[in-house]
């Protein structure tokens, strides 16, 4: 085996995955622009606003930098609690080997779908139903090496 990882994703892994999904798309621009617009509105209208409108403005200001990450953290916690078994992934010339409890599966490179590389994680997509999140915590500094190995072997 060229590479082998045994892991169970944590709340932090799922949080990182979900936040990287949000902030790797155009929605990140909307989040940042909305937050900046709320800050400008608060600066310009605070003194002549009622308490209710001040509360609404503060709620709007905290929506993306505070409330959204808290909601994502709660969802990530629920996701990590639902995973009770460790997963073992290994990679060699034959393909991607997946082992969860007593279930063993080989996904050949011919069948393997794709690998998504993000700043702090890799998302492995062996088929249309499954995906595996490998963070730096799991990869122990091998993210670039594993990505290169996967790209080299997954020639379509």
Short mmCIF file of C-alpha atoms in Angstrom, two decimals:
data_model
loop_
_atom_site.label_atom_id
_atom_site.label_comp_id
_atom_site.label_asym_id
_atom_site.label_seq_id
_atom_site.Cartn_x
_atom_site.Cartn_y
_atom_site.Cartn_z
CA UNK A 1 0.00 0.00 0.00
CA UNK A 2 1.26 3.42 -0.93
CA UNK A 3 -0.86 5.44 1.50
CA UNK A 4 -3.01 4.29 4.42
CA UNK A 5 -5.23 6.27 6.82
CA UNK A 6 -7.45 5.13 9.67
CA UNK A 7 -9.78 7.81 11.00
CA UNK A 8 -13.17 8.89 12.21
CA UNK A 9 -14.16 12.41 11.23
CA UNK A 10 -14.61 14.84 14.11
CA UNK A 11 -16.84 17.88 14.59
CA UNK A 12 -13.88 20.03 13.55
CA UNK A 13 -13.44 18.08 10.32
CA UNK A 14 -17.07 18.54 9.32
CA UNK A 15 -16.99 22.20 10.37
CA UNK A 16 -13.90 22.80 8.24
CA UNK A 17 -15.50 20.98 5.31
CA UNK A 18 -18.75 22.99 5.48
CA UNK A 19 -17.01 26.34 5.95
CA UNK A 20 -14.66 25.59 3.07
CA UNK A 21 -17.69 24.79 0.91
CA UNK A 22 -19.26 28.14 1.72
CA UNK A 23 -16.10 30.21 1.37
CA UNK A 24 -14.88 28.56 -1.84
CA UNK A 25 -17.97 29.68 -3.77
CA UNK A 26 -19.41 33.01 -4.89
CA UNK A 27 -21.63 32.99 -1.76
CA UNK A 28 -18.56 34.07 0.20
CA UNK A 29 -18.62 37.38 -1.65
CA UNK A 30 -22.29 37.85 -0.75
CA UNK A 31 -21.54 37.09 2.92
CA UNK A 32 -18.68 39.57 3.07
CA UNK A 33 -20.53 42.32 1.16
CA UNK A 34 -23.66 41.91 3.31
CA UNK A 35 -21.60 42.12 6.52
CA UNK A 36 -19.76 45.22 5.28
CA UNK A 37 -23.04 46.84 4.23
CA UNK A 38 -24.51 46.17 7.68
CA UNK A 39 -21.45 47.73 9.31
CA UNK A 40 -21.82 50.85 7.14
CA UNK A 41 -25.55 51.01 7.91
CA UNK A 42 -24.86 50.77 11.65
CA UNK A 43 -22.25 53.54 11.52
CA UNK A 44 -24.53 55.85 9.51
CA UNK A 45 -27.89 55.16 11.16
CA UNK A 46 -27.16 54.16 14.76
CA UNK A 47 -27.82 57.54 16.38
CA UNK A 48 -31.20 58.13 14.73
CA UNK A 49 -32.53 54.53 14.99
CA UNK A 50 -34.99 53.02 17.43
CA UNK A 51 -33.95 50.21 19.75
CA UNK A 52 -35.80 47.63 17.63
CA UNK A 53 -34.01 48.74 14.45
CA UNK A 54 -30.67 48.75 16.30
CA UNK A 55 -31.33 45.16 17.34
CA UNK A 56 -32.17 44.20 13.76
CA UNK A 57 -29.00 45.87 12.51
CA UNK A 58 -26.87 44.05 15.10
CA UNK A 59 -28.55 40.77 14.18
CA UNK A 60 -27.78 41.42 10.50
CA UNK A 61 -24.18 42.30 11.32
CA UNK A 62 -23.69 39.08 13.28
CA UNK A 63 -25.48 36.83 10.76
CA UNK A 64 -22.48 35.63 8.73
CA UNK A 65 -19.50 36.07 11.07
CA UNK A 66 -21.22 34.64 14.20
CA UNK A 67 -24.63 32.99 13.65
CA UNK A 68 -23.82 31.06 10.46
CA UNK A 69 -20.64 29.45 11.88
CA UNK A 70 -22.52 28.53 15.09
CA UNK A 71 -25.27 26.82 13.09
CA UNK A 72 -22.65 25.00 11.02
CA UNK A 73 -20.85 23.94 14.20
CA UNK A 74 -24.09 22.50 15.62
CA UNK A 75 -24.73 20.58 12.39
CA UNK A 76 -21.11 19.37 12.30
CA UNK A 77 -21.45 18.11 15.86
CA UNK A 78 -24.56 16.12 14.92
CA UNK A 79 -22.79 14.69 11.88
CA UNK A 80 -19.76 13.57 13.89
CA UNK A 81 -21.97 11.93 16.54
CA UNK A 82 -23.71 9.91 13.81
CA UNK A 83 -20.41 8.31 12.72
CA UNK A 84 -19.67 5.45 15.10
CA UNK A 85 -17.11 3.40 13.14
CA UNK A 86 -13.60 4.19 12.05
CA UNK A 87 -12.87 4.22 8.34
CA UNK A 88 -9.70 2.89 6.82
CA UNK A 89 -8.65 4.15 3.40
CA UNK A 90 -5.63 2.88 1.57
CA UNK A 91 -4.34 3.58 -1.90
CA UNK A 92 -2.16 1.55 -4.22
CA UNK A 93 -1.78 0.87 -7.93
CA UNK A 94 -5.03 -1.15 -7.97
CA UNK A 95 -7.15 1.72 -6.60
CA UNK A 96 -8.76 3.00 -3.42
CA UNK A 97 -9.40 0.42 -0.71
CA UNK A 98 -12.19 1.26 1.74
CA UNK A 99 -12.73 -0.64 4.97
CA UNK A 100 -15.45 0.10 7.51
CA UNK A 101 -15.94 -2.57 10.17
CA UNK A 102 -16.37 -5.82 8.19
CA UNK A 103 -17.07 -4.16 4.83
CA UNK A 104 -14.20 -4.11 2.35
CA UNK A 105 -14.41 -2.42 -1.02
CA UNK A 106 -12.00 -1.70 -3.82
CA UNK A 107 -12.67 1.22 -6.13
CA UNK A 108 -10.42 0.84 -9.15
CA UNK A 109 -8.83 3.93 -10.65
CA UNK A 110 -10.97 3.37 -13.72
CA UNK A 111 -14.13 3.77 -11.58
CA UNK A 112 -12.82 6.50 -9.23
CA UNK A 113 -14.63 9.82 -9.75
CA UNK A 114 -12.56 12.75 -8.47
CA UNK A 115 -10.49 14.42 -5.80
CA UNK A 116 -11.17 17.97 -4.64
CA UNK A 117 -8.21 19.80 -3.12
CA UNK A 118 -8.88 22.61 -0.68
CA UNK A 119 -6.50 24.60 1.50
CA UNK A 120 -6.75 22.36 4.59
CA UNK A 121 -8.38 19.20 3.27
CA UNK A 122 -8.94 16.73 0.47
CA UNK A 123 -12.37 15.49 -0.52
CA UNK A 124 -12.26 12.06 -2.13
CA UNK A 125 -15.23 11.13 -4.30
CA UNK A 126 -14.94 7.47 -5.30
CA UNK A 127 -18.50 7.21 -6.66
CA UNK A 128 -21.73 9.20 -6.97
CA UNK A 129 -22.94 8.23 -3.47
CA UNK A 130 -19.90 8.59 -1.22
CA UNK A 131 -17.29 11.16 -0.29
CA UNK A 132 -14.50 11.09 2.26
CA UNK A 133 -13.10 14.14 4.03
CA UNK A 134 -9.39 13.97 4.80
CA UNK A 135 -8.13 16.93 6.79
CA UNK A 136 -4.53 17.79 7.63
CA UNK A 137 -5.17 16.14 11.02
CA UNK A 138 -5.70 12.82 9.24
CA UNK A 139 -3.13 13.25 6.46
CA UNK A 140 -0.19 14.24 8.70
CA UNK A 141 1.37 16.53 6.11
CA UNK A 142 0.86 14.16 3.16
CA UNK A 143 -1.95 16.13 1.48
CA UNK A 144 0.05 17.25 -1.55
CA UNK A 145 1.75 13.87 -1.97
CA UNK A 146 -1.55 11.98 -1.77
CA UNK A 147 -3.23 14.43 -4.14
CA UNK A 148 -0.45 14.01 -6.68
CA UNK A 149 -0.68 10.21 -6.33
CA UNK A 150 -4.46 10.27 -6.84
CA UNK A 151 -4.23 12.57 -9.85
CA UNK A 152 -1.49 10.47 -11.42
CA UNK A 153 -3.47 7.24 -11.04
CA UNK A 154 -6.91 8.62 -11.86
CA UNK A 155 -6.35 9.12 -15.57
CA UNK A 156 -9.64 9.05 -17.50
#
